[in-house]
Amino acid sequence: MKHIDNLVEKLKQEYTLGTEINWNNLAKDKNIGFLVDKRVIIPFSFPNPNFPQFVFTSPSIFKKEHFYNIAHEFGHVLLNSYSEEEADYFANKILGYKAPQIAPLIDMTYKFFRHPVNCLSLIFGRDKYMFKFGDKLIKEINV
């Protein structure tokens, strides 16, 4: 995955602010719509270069998981890939750590109790819900 290693090094040089990647500047420069919103139950992105590029994620009660989710979704878009393996590799490389193991379960449980209707809609009608919700968010950020 040398092409991912090269991309990560380039992005680190251009977008590191202190010890972290400045995702907002990266999104702006690459014309990627980027939104962190508590209504987003699970992070998602649209890695299709024939359409506007977007990354949606939600705040997490765990800082490492929050940044991992952002990096993972940006990996999909920047690599133009639906591959979970490539997006995980990208996130691991750019952040320097692997995905938290127990944090996602705790975070999803917390989100379920805060937004049970949204979670159930996602479970039973994922694609329809995701694209309908994605369209709504896209209109809100006007990218």
JSON list of C-alpha atoms in Angstrom, two decimals:
[
{"chain": "A", "resi": 1, "resn": "MET", "atom": "CA", "xyz": [0.00, 0.00, 0.00]},
{"chain": "A", "resi": 2, "resn": "LYS", "atom": "CA", "xyz": [2.83, 2.28, -0.96]},
{"chain": "A", "resi": 3, "resn": "HIS", "atom": "CA", "xyz": [0.46, 4.73, -2.70]},
{"chain": "A", "resi": 4, "resn": "ILE", "atom": "CA", "xyz": [-1.33, 5.28, 0.61]},
{"chain": "A", "resi": 5, "resn": "ASP", "atom": "CA", "xyz": [1.96, 5.77, 2.45]},
{"chain": "A", "resi": 6, "resn": "ASN", "atom": "CA", "xyz": [2.98, 8.42, -0.09]},
{"chain": "A", "resi": 7, "resn": "LEU", "atom": "CA", "xyz": [-0.37, 10.20, 0.17]},
{"chain": "A", "resi": 8, "resn": "VAL", "atom": "CA", "xyz": [-0.23, 10.20, 3.97]},
{"chain": "A", "resi": 9, "resn": "GLU", "atom": "CA", "xyz": [3.27, 11.70, 4.02]},
{"chain": "A", "resi": 10, "resn": "LYS", "atom": "CA", "xyz": [2.21, 14.45, 1.63]},
{"chain": "A", "resi": 11, "resn": "LEU", "atom": "CA", "xyz": [-0.93, 15.24, 3.64]},
{"chain": "A", "resi": 12, "resn": "LYS", "atom": "CA", "xyz": [1.00, 15.27, 6.92]},
{"chain": "A", "resi": 13, "resn": "GLN", "atom": "CA", "xyz": [3.44, 17.81, 5.49]},
{"chain": "A", "resi": 14, "resn": "GLU", "atom": "CA", "xyz": [0.66, 20.05, 4.17]},
{"chain": "A", "resi": 15, "resn": "TYR", "atom": "CA", "xyz": [-2.05, 19.77, 6.83]},
{"chain": "A", "resi": 16, "resn": "THR", "atom": "CA", "xyz": [-0.48, 19.01, 10.21]},
{"chain": "A", "resi": 17, "resn": "LEU", "atom": "CA", "xyz": [-1.42, 21.64, 12.78]},
{"chain": "A", "resi": 18, "resn": "GLY", "atom": "CA", "xyz": [0.47, 21.00, 16.00]},
{"chain": "A", "resi": 19, "resn": "THR", "atom": "CA", "xyz": [0.19, 17.25, 16.38]},
{"chain": "A", "resi": 20, "resn": "GLU", "atom": "CA", "xyz": [-3.06, 16.71, 14.45]},
{"chain": "A", "resi": 21, "resn": "ILE", "atom": "CA", "xyz": [-4.29, 16.92, 10.87]},
{"chain": "A", "resi": 22, "resn": "ASN", "atom": "CA", "xyz": [-6.34, 20.03, 10.11]},
{"chain": "A", "resi": 23, "resn": "TRP", "atom": "CA", "xyz": [-9.29, 18.24, 8.48]},
{"chain": "A", "resi": 24, "resn": "ASN", "atom": "CA", "xyz": [-11.17, 21.47, 7.82]},
{"chain": "A", "resi": 25, "resn": "ASN", "atom": "CA", "xyz": [-8.35, 22.93, 5.72]},
{"chain": "A", "resi": 26, "resn": "LEU", "atom": "CA", "xyz": [-7.85, 19.63, 3.93]},
{"chain": "A", "resi": 27, "resn": "ALA", "atom": "CA", "xyz": [-11.57, 19.46, 3.09]},
{"chain": "A", "resi": 28, "resn": "LYS", "atom": "CA", "xyz": [-11.59, 23.06, 1.86]},
{"chain": "A", "resi": 29, "resn": "ASP", "atom": "CA", "xyz": [-8.50, 22.63, -0.33]},
{"chain": "A", "resi": 30, "resn": "LYS", "atom": "CA", "xyz": [-9.74, 19.33, -1.81]},
{"chain": "A", "resi": 31, "resn": "ASN", "atom": "CA", "xyz": [-13.33, 20.62, -2.25]},
{"chain": "A", "resi": 32, "resn": "ILE", "atom": "CA", "xyz": [-14.74, 17.98, 0.09]},
{"chain": "A", "resi": 33, "resn": "GLY", "atom": "CA", "xyz": [-17.85, 18.76, 2.09]},
{"chain": "A", "resi": 34, "resn": "PHE", "atom": "CA", "xyz": [-17.07, 17.98, 5.73]},
{"chain": "A", "resi": 35, "resn": "LEU", "atom": "CA", "xyz": [-19.59, 18.00, 8.56]},
{"chain": "A", "resi": 36, "resn": "VAL", "atom": "CA", "xyz": [-19.44, 16.84, 12.15]},
{"chain": "A", "resi": 37, "resn": "ASP", "atom": "CA", "xyz": [-22.99, 16.72, 13.46]},
{"chain": "A", "resi": 38, "resn": "LYS", "atom": "CA", "xyz": [-24.60, 14.92, 16.40]},
{"chain": "A", "resi": 39, "resn": "ARG", "atom": "CA", "xyz": [-27.45, 13.77, 14.12]},
{"chain": "A", "resi": 40, "resn": "VAL", "atom": "CA", "xyz": [-25.03, 11.51, 12.22]},
{"chain": "A", "resi": 41, "resn": "ILE", "atom": "CA", "xyz": [-25.34, 8.11, 13.88]},
{"chain": "A", "resi": 42, "resn": "ILE", "atom": "CA", "xyz": [-22.53, 6.35, 12.03]},
{"chain": "A", "resi": 43, "resn": "PRO", "atom": "CA", "xyz": [-19.85, 8.08, 9.95]},
{"chain": "A", "resi": 44, "resn": "PHE", "atom": "CA", "xyz": [-20.19, 7.87, 6.18]},
{"chain": "A", "resi": 45, "resn": "SER", "atom": "CA", "xyz": [-18.75, 9.36, 3.01]},
{"chain": "A", "resi": 46, "resn": "PHE", "atom": "CA", "xyz": [-19.30, 9.46, -0.74]},
{"chain": "A", "resi": 47, "resn": "PRO", "atom": "CA", "xyz": [-16.06, 8.36, -2.45]},
{"chain": "A", "resi": 48, "resn": "ASN", "atom": "CA", "xyz": [-17.27, 8.81, -6.02]},
{"chain": "A", "resi": 49, "resn": "PRO", "atom": "CA", "xyz": [-15.27, 11.35, -8.06]},
{"chain": "A", "resi": 50, "resn": "ASN", "atom": "CA", "xyz": [-18.19, 11.81, -10.47]},
{"chain": "A", "resi": 51, "resn": "PHE", "atom": "CA", "xyz": [-20.25, 13.41, -7.70]},
{"chain": "A", "resi": 52, "resn": "PRO", "atom": "CA", "xyz": [-19.53, 16.01, -5.03]},
{"chain": "A", "resi": 53, "resn": "GLN", "atom": "CA", "xyz": [-17.33, 14.52, -2.30]},
{"chain": "A", "resi": 54, "resn": "PHE", "atom": "CA", "xyz": [-18.61, 14.51, 1.29]},
{"chain": "A", "resi": 55, "resn": "VAL", "atom": "CA", "xyz": [-17.57, 13.24, 4.71]},
{"chain": "A", "resi": 56, "resn": "PHE", "atom": "CA", "xyz": [-20.13, 13.10, 7.53]},
{"chain": "A", "resi": 57, "resn": "THR", "atom": "CA", "xyz": [-19.30, 12.08, 11.07]},
{"chain": "A", "resi": 58, "resn": "SER", "atom": "CA", "xyz": [-20.55, 12.69, 14.57]},
{"chain": "A", "resi": 59, "resn": "PRO", "atom": "CA", "xyz": [-18.85, 13.76, 17.73]},
{"chain": "A", "resi": 60, "resn": "SER", "atom": "CA", "xyz": [-17.84, 10.81, 19.86]},
{"chain": "A", "resi": 61, "resn": "ILE", "atom": "CA", "xyz": [-17.55, 10.57, 23.60]},
{"chain": "A", "resi": 62, "resn": "PHE", "atom": "CA", "xyz": [-14.06, 9.19, 22.86]},
{"chain": "A", "resi": 63, "resn": "LYS", "atom": "CA", "xyz": [-11.54, 11.58, 21.29]},
{"chain": "A", "resi": 64, "resn": "LYS", "atom": "CA", "xyz": [-9.43, 8.87, 19.61]},
{"chain": "A", "resi": 65, "resn": "GLU", "atom": "CA", "xyz": [-12.49, 7.24, 18.05]},
{"chain": "A", "resi": 66, "resn": "HIS", "atom": "CA", "xyz": [-13.72, 10.63, 16.81]},
{"chain": "A", "resi": 67, "resn": "PHE", "atom": "CA", "xyz": [-10.46, 11.35, 15.00]},
{"chain": "A", "resi": 68, "resn": "TYR", "atom": "CA", "xyz": [-10.23, 7.78, 13.74]},
{"chain": "A", "resi": 69, "resn": "ASN", "atom": "CA", "xyz": [-13.72, 8.00, 12.21]},
{"chain": "A", "resi": 70, "resn": "ILE", "atom": "CA", "xyz": [-12.83, 11.26, 10.48]},
{"chain": "A", "resi": 71, "resn": "ALA", "atom": "CA", "xyz": [-9.55, 9.86, 9.13]},
{"chain": "A", "resi": 72, "resn": "HIS", "atom": "CA", "xyz": [-11.23, 6.64, 8.00]},
{"chain": "A", "resi": 73, "resn": "GLU", "atom": "CA", "xyz": [-13.96, 8.48, 6.04]},
{"chain": "A", "resi": 74, "resn": "PHE", "atom": "CA", "xyz": [-11.44, 10.89, 4.49]},
{"chain": "A", "resi": 75, "resn": "GLY", "atom": "CA", "xyz": [-9.47, 7.78, 3.49]},
{"chain": "A", "resi": 76, "resn": "HIS", "atom": "CA", "xyz": [-12.45, 6.53, 1.48]},
{"chain": "A", "resi": 77, "resn": "VAL", "atom": "CA", "xyz": [-12.81, 9.86, -0.32]},
{"chain": "A", "resi": 78, "resn": "LEU", "atom": "CA", "xyz": [-9.12, 10.69, -0.91]},
{"chain": "A", "resi": 79, "resn": "LEU", "atom": "CA", "xyz": [-8.37, 7.16, -2.12]},
{"chain": "A", "resi": 80, "resn": "ASN", "atom": "CA", "xyz": [-11.62, 7.03, -4.12]},
{"chain": "A", "resi": 81, "resn": "SER", "atom": "CA", "xyz": [-12.20, 3.65, -2.54]},
{"chain": "A", "resi": 82, "resn": "TYR", "atom": "CA", "xyz": [-15.01, 1.76, -0.84]},
{"chain": "A", "resi": 83, "resn": "SER", "atom": "CA", "xyz": [-12.44, -0.64, 0.63]},
{"chain": "A", "resi": 84, "resn": "GLU", "atom": "CA", "xyz": [-12.63, -0.77, 4.43]},
{"chain": "A", "resi": 85, "resn": "GLU", "atom": "CA", "xyz": [-9.11, -2.24, 4.52]},
{"chain": "A", "resi": 86, "resn": "GLU", "atom": "CA", "xyz": [-7.64, 0.72, 2.61]},
{"chain": "A", "resi": 87, "resn": "ALA", "atom": "CA", "xyz": [-9.57, 3.29, 4.65]},
{"chain": "A", "resi": 88, "resn": "ASP", "atom": "CA", "xyz": [-8.41, 1.64, 7.89]},
{"chain": "A", "resi": 89, "resn": "TYR", "atom": "CA", "xyz": [-4.82, 1.54, 6.65]},
{"chain": "A", "resi": 90, "resn": "PHE", "atom": "CA", "xyz": [-5.03, 5.24, 5.72]},
{"chain": "A", "resi": 91, "resn": "ALA", "atom": "CA", "xyz": [-6.44, 6.14, 9.16]},
{"chain": "A", "resi": 92, "resn": "ASN", "atom": "CA", "xyz": [-3.82, 4.04, 10.98]},
{"chain": "A", "resi": 93, "resn": "LYS", "atom": "CA", "xyz": [-1.00, 5.69, 9.03]},
{"chain": "A", "resi": 94, "resn": "ILE", "atom": "CA", "xyz": [-2.17, 9.29, 9.25]},
{"chain": "A", "resi": 95, "resn": "LEU", "atom": "CA", "xyz": [-3.04, 9.12, 12.96]},
{"chain": "A", "resi": 96, "resn": "GLY", "atom": "CA", "xyz": [-0.34, 6.72, 14.12]},
{"chain": "A", "resi": 97, "resn": "TYR", "atom": "CA", "xyz": [-2.74, 4.43, 15.99]},
{"chain": "A", "resi": 98, "resn": "LYS", "atom": "CA", "xyz": [-5.25, 1.69, 15.27]},
{"chain": "A", "resi": 99, "resn": "ALA", "atom": "CA", "xyz": [-9.01, 1.93, 15.73]},
{"chain": "A", "resi": 100, "resn": "PRO", "atom": "CA", "xyz": [-10.14, 1.77, 19.35]},
{"chain": "A", "resi": 101, "resn": "GLN", "atom": "CA", "xyz": [-11.67, -1.67, 20.02]},
{"chain": "A", "resi": 102, "resn": "ILE", "atom": "CA", "xyz": [-14.33, -1.20, 22.72]},
{"chain": "A", "resi": 103, "resn": "ALA", "atom": "CA", "xyz": [-15.04, 2.51, 22.21]},
{"chain": "A", "resi": 104, "resn": "PRO", "atom": "CA", "xyz": [-17.28, 2.07, 19.13]},
{"chain": "A", "resi": 105, "resn": "LEU", "atom": "CA", "xyz": [-19.61, -0.28, 21.01]},
{"chain": "A", "resi": 106, "resn": "ILE", "atom": "CA", "xyz": [-19.93, 2.08, 23.95]},
{"chain": "A", "resi": 107, "resn": "ASP", "atom": "CA", "xyz": [-20.35, 5.08, 21.65]},
{"chain": "A", "resi": 108, "resn": "MET", "atom": "CA", "xyz": [-23.07, 3.39, 19.55]},
{"chain": "A", "resi": 109, "resn": "THR", "atom": "CA", "xyz": [-24.93, 2.38, 22.72]},
{"chain": "A", "resi": 110, "resn": "TYR", "atom": "CA", "xyz": [-24.79, 5.98, 23.90]},
{"chain": "A", "resi": 111, "resn": "LYS", "atom": "CA", "xyz": [-26.04, 7.22, 20.50]},
{"chain": "A", "resi": 112, "resn": "PHE", "atom": "CA", "xyz": [-28.83, 4.65, 20.45]},
{"chain": "A", "resi": 113, "resn": "PHE", "atom": "CA", "xyz": [-30.20, 5.86, 23.77]},
{"chain": "A", "resi": 114, "resn": "ARG", "atom": "CA", "xyz": [-29.96, 9.49, 22.62]},
{"chain": "A", "resi": 115, "resn": "HIS", "atom": "CA", "xyz": [-31.50, 8.89, 19.15]},
{"chain": "A", "resi": 116, "resn": "PRO", "atom": "CA", "xyz": [-33.37, 5.56, 19.13]},
{"chain": "A", "resi": 117, "resn": "VAL", "atom": "CA", "xyz": [-35.62, 6.40, 16.15]},
{"chain": "A", "resi": 118, "resn": "ASN", "atom": "CA", "xyz": [-32.69, 7.43, 13.97]},
{"chain": "A", "resi": 119, "resn": "CYS", "atom": "CA", "xyz": [-30.77, 4.28, 14.92]},
{"chain": "A", "resi": 120, "resn": "LEU", "atom": "CA", "xyz": [-33.71, 2.00, 14.14]},
{"chain": "A", "resi": 121, "resn": "SER", "atom": "CA", "xyz": [-34.29, 3.77, 10.81]},
{"chain": "A", "resi": 122, "resn": "LEU", "atom": "CA", "xyz": [-30.65, 3.19, 9.98]},
{"chain": "A", "resi": 123, "resn": "ILE", "atom": "CA", "xyz": [-30.81, -0.50, 10.89]},
{"chain": "A", "resi": 124, "resn": "PHE", "atom": "CA", "xyz": [-33.98, -1.30, 8.95]},
{"chain": "A", "resi": 125, "resn": "GLY", "atom": "CA", "xyz": [-33.57, 0.97, 5.92]},
{"chain": "A", "resi": 126, "resn": "ARG", "atom": "CA", "xyz": [-29.89, 1.82, 5.80]},
{"chain": "A", "resi": 127, "resn": "ASP", "atom": "CA", "xyz": [-29.34, 2.84, 2.19]},
{"chain": "A", "resi": 128, "resn": "LYS", "atom": "CA", "xyz": [-32.56, 4.79, 1.83]},
{"chain": "A", "resi": 129, "resn": "TYR", "atom": "CA", "xyz": [-32.03, 6.50, 5.19]},
{"chain": "A", "resi": 130, "resn": "MET", "atom": "CA", "xyz": [-28.37, 7.30, 4.54]},
{"chain": "A", "resi": 131, "resn": "PHE", "atom": "CA", "xyz": [-28.95, 8.94, 1.19]},
{"chain": "A", "resi": 132, "resn": "LYS", "atom": "CA", "xyz": [-32.03, 10.86, 2.33]},
{"chain": "A", "resi": 133, "resn": "PHE", "atom": "CA", "xyz": [-30.18, 12.09, 5.40]},
{"chain": "A", "resi": 134, "resn": "GLY", "atom": "CA", "xyz": [-27.04, 12.77, 3.33]},
{"chain": "A", "resi": 135, "resn": "ASP", "atom": "CA", "xyz": [-29.04, 14.92, 0.91]},
{"chain": "A", "resi": 136, "resn": "LYS", "atom": "CA", "xyz": [-30.44, 16.92, 3.82]},
{"chain": "A", "resi": 137, "resn": "LEU", "atom": "CA", "xyz": [-26.97, 17.53, 5.27]},
{"chain": "A", "resi": 138, "resn": "ILE", "atom": "CA", "xyz": [-25.55, 18.44, 1.86]},
{"chain": "A", "resi": 139, "resn": "LYS", "atom": "CA", "xyz": [-28.21, 21.14, 1.49]},
{"chain": "A", "resi": 140, "resn": "GLU", "atom": "CA", "xyz": [-27.39, 22.45, 4.96]},
{"chain": "A", "resi": 141, "resn": "ILE", "atom": "CA", "xyz": [-23.68, 22.90, 4.29]},
{"chain": "A", "resi": 142, "resn": "ASN", "atom": "CA", "xyz": [-24.21, 24.23, 0.75]},
{"chain": "A", "resi": 143, "resn": "VAL", "atom": "CA", "xyz": [-21.06, 22.76, -0.77]}
]
